């Protein structure tokens, strides 16, 4: 990280672990539950959010001194919505296949609380470069959790990863299905995403006691 | 500085300016990209129809269309006739594939004889395929598809798509394992009455060996999307029954 000062680098690395938006700040849970039934969707969502949050943070940061405080939430919402729609339209015109994969996420990106959360908490009070790094860091932290959850849910729920039958064929009984293994259909349902996120939080706090709040 | 942005007049001016700028930006993007987008959608329809009659680039497990560049040419080559059926009237129309089923359904207001039903007749390896579009609703949003049949209304191929079903659950209707199950299924029952194909849970035939049971195996966790597929097959393909009856006489 020769390019970044130590303080700037922390903006990216902090949200990856000790200040993770999902497991520590508990933001963006709704989309984490909705789309992690398969790994591919998790990856697409992670990339989309990285793009929107990185860019959105810069826009909000540039406007931070002229946004009237009374309507700042509406302004933030308009910026995210406009960004997402423009990206969706451009993809529809030039990368039609990709846009079809993305279509279901458009609404979820706009309502993702991480985006509004970072605009409010960071971009309104910091310069564009720092805001950009903060946006990238937080969306990567979000993406990591999404990909971990997606990995386990697709592997245990469907026995596949990115659509490849890594565990064998459940109908023809090859691979580990030959010895009586069955897919756990329960993993495909949203509540299991919450449980997987819970386990990640548990593991993370066991490893780093400083994260445990005392009440 | 702080005071200036707190003023009501400033707030209102800012809001108006923002709406104008963002609105203009979105309008500009939408209108300048529209021709390109509708061209993409037109080619996609051709790819869908070709897919249903078995003209595709499928590999072992995933569903792949013929390439975008080749679709218009192949469409002209394989689809020999495009028909529009209205009541008892059947006419040829080479723009039939552009009919918007949703609008047509709404315009007919429940009167089946007023519907403009597109039907695409294709030839491949000496076999005739009758491809019909279907349209319905899933859990979150619209679902649609194309079903190709032979003259006895036995399904030869199916393509389903959706606007916003849940990834990993309802969205799996466009996966091979689901769509391929429909191949060979009979839409008519043993007596020759229209029955459709039901997306059924626990029908005791998960490998789908029984092709005359009017059932395919459902996707776990996608009950409502599956019911939507059942419903659109039943309501939309039923309308083509008179055409197939005439075909035999």
Short mmCIF file of C-alpha atoms in Angstrom, two decimals, chain A residues 42-175:
data_model
loop_
_atom_site.label_atom_id
_atom_site.label_comp_id
_atom_site.label_asym_id
_atom_site.label_seq_id
_atom_site.Cartn_x
_atom_site.Cartn_y
_atom_site.Cartn_z
CA UNK A 42 -23.50 -12.53 -4.14
CA UNK A 43 -20.54 -11.63 -6.32
CA UNK A 44 -22.63 -9.53 -8.72
CA UNK A 45 -24.20 -7.71 -5.80
CA UNK A 46 -20.81 -7.07 -4.18
CA UNK A 47 -19.43 -5.56 -7.39
CA UNK A 48 -22.53 -3.41 -7.96
CA UNK A 49 -22.50 -2.03 -4.44
CA UNK A 50 -18.77 -1.30 -4.64
CA UNK A 51 -19.36 0.72 -7.78
CA UNK A 52 -22.37 2.64 -6.50
CA UNK A 53 -20.97 3.33 -3.03
CA UNK A 54 -17.54 4.37 -4.33
CA UNK A 55 -19.03 6.80 -6.83
CA UNK A 56 -21.91 7.93 -4.62
CA UNK A 57 -19.57 8.78 -1.75
CA UNK A 58 -17.49 10.97 -4.08
CA UNK A 59 -20.56 12.80 -5.41
CA UNK A 60 -21.97 13.41 -1.93
CA UNK A 61 -18.58 14.48 -0.65
CA UNK A 62 -18.18 17.02 -3.48
CA UNK A 63 -21.63 18.41 -2.73
CA UNK A 64 -21.22 18.28 1.06
CA UNK A 65 -20.86 22.03 1.54
CA UNK A 66 -23.83 23.02 -0.57
CA UNK A 67 -26.38 20.37 0.45
CA UNK A 68 -29.06 21.97 2.67
CA UNK A 69 -29.07 19.98 5.90
CA UNK A 70 -32.86 19.88 6.09
CA UNK A 71 -33.24 17.82 2.95
CA UNK A 72 -29.93 15.99 2.93
CA UNK A 73 -31.47 12.51 3.16
CA UNK A 74 -33.62 13.19 0.11
CA UNK A 75 -30.61 14.52 -1.77
CA UNK A 76 -28.64 11.37 -0.90
CA UNK A 77 -31.50 9.16 -1.99
CA UNK A 78 -31.78 11.00 -5.30
CA UNK A 79 -28.07 10.63 -5.96
CA UNK A 80 -28.09 6.85 -5.34
CA UNK A 81 -31.26 6.31 -7.33
CA UNK A 82 -30.01 8.34 -10.29
CA UNK A 83 -26.63 6.58 -10.29
CA UNK A 84 -28.18 3.13 -10.17
CA UNK A 85 -30.69 3.85 -12.91
CA UNK A 86 -28.07 5.35 -15.23
CA UNK A 87 -25.81 2.34 -14.72
CA UNK A 88 -28.71 -0.01 -15.36
CA UNK A 89 -29.66 1.79 -18.58
CA UNK A 90 -26.12 1.82 -19.89
CA UNK A 91 -25.76 -1.90 -19.16
CA UNK A 92 -29.07 -2.60 -20.91
CA UNK A 93 -27.76 -0.89 -24.01
CA UNK A 94 -24.22 -2.23 -24.10
CA UNK A 95 -24.11 -5.36 -21.92
CA UNK A 96 -27.61 -6.75 -22.16
CA UNK A 97 -26.87 -10.16 -20.64
CA UNK A 98 -25.18 -8.65 -17.61
CA UNK A 99 -28.04 -6.21 -17.09
CA UNK A 100 -30.51 -9.07 -16.89
CA UNK A 101 -28.47 -10.65 -14.11
CA UNK A 102 -28.38 -7.30 -12.36
CA UNK A 103 -32.01 -6.25 -12.83
CA UNK A 104 -33.23 -7.81 -9.62
CA UNK A 105 -30.54 -6.01 -7.60
CA UNK A 106 -31.28 -2.49 -8.76
CA UNK A 107 -34.01 -1.97 -6.19
CA UNK A 108 -31.94 -3.65 -3.52
CA UNK A 109 -28.95 -1.39 -4.12
CA UNK A 110 -31.02 1.77 -3.72
CA UNK A 111 -32.48 0.61 -0.42
CA UNK A 112 -29.21 -0.78 0.93
CA UNK A 113 -28.73 0.92 4.29
CA UNK A 114 -24.93 0.75 4.00
CA UNK A 115 -25.05 3.30 1.21
CA UNK A 116 -27.17 5.81 3.09
CA UNK A 117 -25.22 5.02 6.25
CA UNK A 118 -21.84 5.84 4.69
CA UNK A 119 -23.18 9.01 3.02
CA UNK A 120 -24.49 10.23 6.37
CA UNK A 121 -21.62 9.11 8.55
CA UNK A 122 -18.65 9.73 6.31
CA UNK A 123 -19.07 11.46 2.95
CA UNK A 124 -20.89 14.48 4.42
CA UNK A 125 -17.89 15.26 6.63
CA UNK A 126 -14.86 14.25 4.55
CA UNK A 127 -13.14 15.03 1.28
CA UNK A 128 -13.76 13.14 -1.97
CA UNK A 129 -10.61 10.96 -1.93
CA UNK A 130 -11.14 9.77 1.63
CA UNK A 131 -14.83 9.23 0.92
CA UNK A 132 -13.97 7.18 -2.12
CA UNK A 133 -11.66 4.94 -0.07
CA UNK A 134 -14.27 4.66 2.67
CA UNK A 135 -16.87 3.66 0.11
CA UNK A 136 -14.66 1.02 -1.46
CA UNK A 137 -13.61 -0.32 1.97
CA UNK A 138 -17.14 -0.64 3.26
CA UNK A 139 -18.49 -2.26 0.16
CA UNK A 140 -15.63 -4.74 0.12
CA UNK A 141 -16.37 -5.55 3.75
CA UNK A 142 -20.00 -6.05 2.78
CA UNK A 143 -18.96 -8.10 -0.25
CA UNK A 144 -16.75 -10.44 1.75
CA UNK A 145 -19.58 -11.38 4.09
CA UNK A 146 -21.96 -11.78 1.14
CA UNK A 147 -19.54 -14.10 -0.61
CA UNK A 148 -18.88 -16.18 2.52
CA UNK A 149 -22.61 -16.58 3.15
CA UNK A 150 -23.31 -17.26 -0.53
CA UNK A 151 -20.54 -19.87 -0.61
CA UNK A 152 -21.97 -21.88 2.28
CA UNK A 153 -25.60 -21.52 1.27
CA UNK A 154 -25.03 -22.63 -2.31
CA UNK A 155 -22.64 -25.43 -1.31
CA UNK A 156 -24.85 -26.91 1.42
CA UNK A 157 -28.20 -25.98 -0.11
CA UNK A 158 -27.76 -26.92 -3.76
CA UNK A 159 -24.47 -28.83 -3.71
CA UNK A 160 -23.07 -26.48 -6.35
CA UNK A 161 -20.67 -23.53 -6.55
CA UNK A 162 -21.27 -20.93 -9.28
CA UNK A 163 -23.56 -23.54 -10.81
CA UNK A 164 -20.92 -26.30 -10.99
CA UNK A 165 -21.88 -29.56 -9.32
CA UNK A 166 -18.87 -29.76 -7.01
CA UNK A 167 -20.34 -32.43 -4.77
CA UNK A 168 -21.61 -34.76 -7.50
CA UNK A 169 -25.07 -35.22 -8.97
CA UNK A 170 -27.90 -35.55 -6.41
CA UNK A 171 -30.26 -37.33 -8.83
CA UNK A 172 -27.79 -39.73 -10.42
CA UNK A 173 -26.21 -40.29 -6.98
CA UNK A 174 -22.60 -39.67 -7.90
CA UNK A 175 -19.85 -38.05 -5.82
#
